[in-house]
GROMACS .gro file of C-alpha atoms in nm:
model
  196
    1MET     CA    1   1.114  -1.694   2.541
    2SER     CA    2   1.148  -1.761   2.165
    3TYR     CA    3   1.416  -1.985   2.023
    4ARG     CA    4   1.588  -1.895   1.703
    5ILE     CA    5   1.808  -2.039   1.436
    6GLU     CA    6   2.149  -1.879   1.379
    7GLU     CA    7   2.366  -2.009   1.102
    8LYS     CA    8   2.696  -1.837   1.026
    9ILE     CA    9   2.924  -1.824   0.725
   10SER     CA   10   3.274  -1.673   0.762
   11LEU     CA   11   3.426  -1.557   0.436
   12THR     CA   12   3.729  -1.373   0.301
   13LYS     CA   13   3.672  -1.029   0.157
   14TYR     CA   14   3.677  -1.163  -0.199
   15ASP     CA   15   3.435  -1.449  -0.127
   16SER     CA   16   3.217  -1.217   0.072
   17TYR     CA   17   3.174  -0.983  -0.225
   18ASN     CA   18   3.074  -1.273  -0.452
   19PHE     CA   19   2.835  -1.415  -0.193
   20TYR     CA   20   2.680  -1.072  -0.139
   21GLU     CA   21   2.622  -1.029  -0.511
   22TYR     CA   22   2.472  -1.377  -0.531
   23LEU     CA   23   2.225  -1.299  -0.247
   24LYS     CA   24   2.145  -0.963  -0.406
   25ASN     CA   25   2.060  -1.128  -0.736
   26LEU     CA   26   1.824  -1.361  -0.552
   27GLY     CA   27   1.637  -1.058  -0.420
   28MET     CA   28   1.808  -0.970  -0.096
   29LYS     CA   29   1.712  -0.618   0.022
   30LYS     CA   30   1.868  -0.382   0.275
   31LEU     CA   31   1.654  -0.342   0.581
   32TYR     CA   32   1.813  -0.030   0.730
   33GLU     CA   33   2.137   0.160   0.764
   34SER     CA   34   2.454  -0.009   0.884
   35ARG     CA   35   2.583   0.071   1.233
   36LEU     CA   36   2.890   0.020   1.447
   37ILE     CA   37   2.844  -0.225   1.735
   38ASN     CA   38   3.067  -0.242   2.042
   39THR     CA   39   3.019  -0.545   2.266
   40THR     CA   40   3.189  -0.605   2.600
   41TYR     CA   41   3.204  -0.973   2.691
   42PHE     CA   42   3.217  -1.107   3.049
   43ASP     CA   43   3.357  -1.435   3.176
   44ASP     CA   44   3.472  -1.580   3.506
   45ASN     CA   45   3.842  -1.584   3.590
   46ASN     CA   46   3.874  -1.940   3.457
   47TYR     CA   47   3.719  -1.847   3.122
   48ARG     CA   48   3.458  -2.115   3.158
   49MET     CA   49   3.224  -1.958   2.901
   50PHE     CA   50   3.505  -1.960   2.647
   51THR     CA   51   3.592  -2.324   2.725
   52GLU     CA   52   3.234  -2.436   2.704
   53SER     CA   53   3.185  -2.253   2.375
   54GLU     CA   54   3.495  -2.420   2.228
   55GLU     CA   55   3.379  -2.761   2.350
   56GLY     CA   56   3.024  -2.712   2.233
   57THR     CA   57   2.889  -2.779   2.583
   58ARG     CA   58   2.515  -2.731   2.640
   59PRO     CA   59   2.367  -2.556   2.817
   60ARG     CA   60   2.609  -2.264   2.795
   61LYS     CA   61   2.583  -1.888   2.775
   62LYS     CA   62   2.757  -1.564   2.687
   63ILE     CA   63   2.713  -1.248   2.895
   64ARG     CA   64   2.774  -0.910   2.737
   65ILE     CA   65   2.696  -0.540   2.719
   66ARG     CA   66   2.616  -0.407   2.373
   67GLU     CA   67   2.602  -0.049   2.251
   68TYR     CA   68   2.557   0.111   1.914
   69ASP     CA   69   2.714   0.413   1.748
   70LYS     CA   70   2.541   0.746   1.764
   71ASN     CA   71   2.441   0.651   2.121
   72ILE     CA   72   2.311   0.997   2.205
   73ASN     CA   73   2.066   0.863   2.463
   74ASN     CA   74   2.331   0.659   2.657
   75GLU     CA   75   2.137   0.341   2.595
   76PHE     CA   76   2.306   0.015   2.667
   77PHE     CA   77   2.184  -0.342   2.646
   78PHE     CA   78   2.275  -0.616   2.892
   79GLU     CA   79   2.240  -0.947   2.705
   80LYS     CA   80   2.262  -1.318   2.771
   81LYS     CA   81   2.292  -1.558   2.479
   82LEU     CA   82   2.196  -1.911   2.578
   83SER     CA   83   2.255  -2.233   2.388
   84THR     CA   84   2.040  -2.514   2.527
   85PHE     CA   85   1.931  -2.858   2.414
   86GLU     CA   86   1.605  -2.700   2.300
   87GLY     CA   87   1.771  -2.431   2.090
   88ARG     CA   88   1.923  -2.086   2.118
   89PHE     CA   89   1.773  -1.767   2.252
   90LYS     CA   90   1.880  -1.427   2.370
   91THR     CA   91   1.759  -1.204   2.649
   92SER     CA   92   1.821  -0.833   2.629
   93LYS     CA   93   1.755  -0.566   2.888
   94LYS     CA   94   1.811  -0.192   2.847
   95ILE     CA   95   2.039  -0.055   3.118
   96ASP     CA   96   2.165   0.295   3.204
   97GLN     CA   97   2.518   0.431   3.237
   98ILE     CA   98   2.521   0.386   3.615
   99TYR     CA   99   2.435   0.016   3.601
  100LYS     CA  100   2.681  -0.032   3.316
  101ASN     CA  101   2.967   0.128   3.509
  102ASN     CA  102   2.879  -0.069   3.822
  103ILE     CA  103   2.909  -0.413   3.660
  104LEU     CA  104   3.210  -0.311   3.455
  105ASN     CA  105   3.389  -0.208   3.774
  106LYS     CA  106   3.261  -0.465   4.021
  107GLY     CA  107   3.170  -0.755   3.797
  108TYR     CA  108   2.839  -0.934   3.742
  109TYR     CA  109   2.726  -1.232   3.950
  110ASP     CA  110   2.572  -1.509   3.740
  111ASN     CA  111   2.397  -1.805   3.898
  112ASP     CA  112   2.580  -2.057   3.677
  113TYR     CA  113   2.928  -1.897   3.647
  114GLY     CA  114   2.961  -1.695   3.964
  115LEU     CA  115   3.133  -1.360   3.959
  116CYS     CA  116   3.216  -1.256   3.602
  117PHE     CA  117   3.425  -0.964   3.483
  118PRO     CA  118   3.467  -0.782   3.149
  119LYS     CA  119   3.737  -0.959   2.944
  120LEU     CA  120   3.734  -0.803   2.602
  121ILE     CA  121   3.556  -0.577   2.354
  122VAL     CA  122   3.447  -0.675   2.008
  123SER     CA  123   3.382  -0.397   1.758
  124TYR     CA  124   3.240  -0.435   1.407
  125VAL     CA  125   3.015  -0.277   1.145
  126ARG     CA  126   2.686  -0.458   1.086
  127ASN     CA  127   2.467  -0.445   0.776
  128TYR     CA  128   2.106  -0.566   0.788
  129TYR     CA  129   1.929  -0.744   0.502
  130GLN     CA  130   1.625  -0.958   0.432
  131LEU     CA  131   1.577  -1.243   0.189
  132PHE     CA  132   1.280  -1.480   0.161
  133GLY     CA  133   1.137  -1.326   0.479
  134THR     CA  134   1.450  -1.414   0.677
  135ARG     CA  135   1.691  -1.161   0.824
  136ILE     CA  136   2.058  -1.181   0.720
  137THR     CA  137   2.332  -0.975   0.879
  138GLN     CA  138   2.677  -0.904   0.750
  139ASP     CA  139   2.953  -0.814   1.005
  140LYS     CA  140   3.278  -0.662   0.881
  141GLN     CA  141   3.577  -0.459   1.006
  142LEU     CA  142   3.603  -0.686   1.310
  143GLU     CA  143   3.841  -0.564   1.582
  144TYR     CA  144   3.912  -0.728   1.920
  145PHE     CA  145   4.033  -0.531   2.226
  146ASP     CA  146   4.171  -0.663   2.554
  147TYR     CA  147   3.949  -0.498   2.815
  148CYS     CA  148   4.235  -0.465   3.066
  149ASN     CA  149   4.475  -0.329   2.807
  150ILE     CA  150   4.270  -0.135   2.551
  151ASN     CA  151   4.586  -0.062   2.343
  152LYS     CA  152   4.613  -0.435   2.275
  153LYS     CA  153   4.392  -0.491   1.973
  154VAL     CA  154   4.374  -0.735   1.680
  155SER     CA  155   4.188  -0.702   1.351
  156ASP     CA  156   4.010  -0.997   1.196
  157PRO     CA  157   3.991  -1.009   0.814
  158PHE     CA  158   3.687  -1.237   0.796
  159ILE     CA  159   3.341  -1.111   0.703
  160ILE     CA  160   3.056  -1.290   0.873
  161PHE     CA  161   2.713  -1.352   0.724
  162GLU     CA  162   2.453  -1.477   0.967
  163ILE     CA  163   2.103  -1.606   0.900
  164LYS     CA  164   1.867  -1.530   1.187
  165SER     CA  165   1.524  -1.690   1.188
  166SER     CA  166   1.253  -1.805   1.424
  167ILE     CA  167   1.293  -2.177   1.489
  168TYR     CA  168   0.939  -2.211   1.358
  169LYS     CA  169   1.015  -2.048   1.025
  170SER     CA  170   1.150  -2.272   0.748
  171ILE     CA  171   1.483  -2.164   0.609
  172GLU     CA  172   1.515  -2.458   0.369
  173LYS     CA  173   1.503  -2.217   0.076
  174LEU     CA  174   1.811  -2.039   0.208
  175ASN     CA  175   1.988  -2.360   0.303
  176SER     CA  176   1.951  -2.484  -0.049
  177PHE     CA  177   2.204  -2.229  -0.182
  178ILE     CA  178   2.409  -2.134   0.121
  179GLY     CA  179   2.604  -2.456   0.120
  180SER     CA  180   2.849  -2.525   0.399
  181LYS     CA  181   2.812  -2.320   0.717
  182ASN     CA  182   3.072  -2.296   0.985
  183ARG     CA  183   3.092  -2.213   1.349
  184PHE     CA  184   3.219  -1.865   1.422
  185SER     CA  185   3.217  -1.713   1.769
  186LYS     CA  186   3.346  -1.361   1.787
  187TYR     CA  187   3.413  -1.406   2.157
  188SER     CA  188   3.616  -1.725   2.107
  189ARG     CA  189   3.803  -1.573   1.814
  190ALA     CA  190   3.891  -1.269   2.022
  191ILE     CA  191   4.018  -1.479   2.314
  192ILE     CA  192   4.243  -1.683   2.083
  193LYS     CA  193   4.371  -1.393   1.873
  194LEU     CA  194   4.443  -1.175   2.178
  195ASN     CA  195   4.611  -1.469   2.361
  196LEU     CA  196   4.409  -1.414   2.676
   0.00000   0.00000   0.00000
């Protein structure tokens, strides 16, 4: 299990362009092609994961299924993101279509939250970069869908930059010019904007 640092910056389209140009001038390079990500989030019927995320409770977790565009091999990833007192880490396990359909239809039992069901889908385009040996992602074209009513969707105008680094790697060089960071949870934003 390896802990990692995740620092997010949510920006308007205009500010995002300026910030991107600034990072590019500092030497930021594209790692590989952008891709569309669709993530289905689970929660219990009391939305405890959402509540704990909003309150900043630790330990807490998010449970989700992630898939990428051009998914010709029907590969899906069952993920848990954990925030603990020691730090943050993510577990990811490749699953097949049968397992995916099973937990989407019957729910997933979690030892901490009990039976959890799919609540919403978050869709966005992700770009991948590197600067000073640290990975930076840019998420844009965010859309939130109610899982039980897929016609109910909301777009989010913000563009999210996220610094992802090993907890053991210094990101002081990045922090020196990033300035103020802010908390941005796609899952929490989706819950609020969809009025779930």
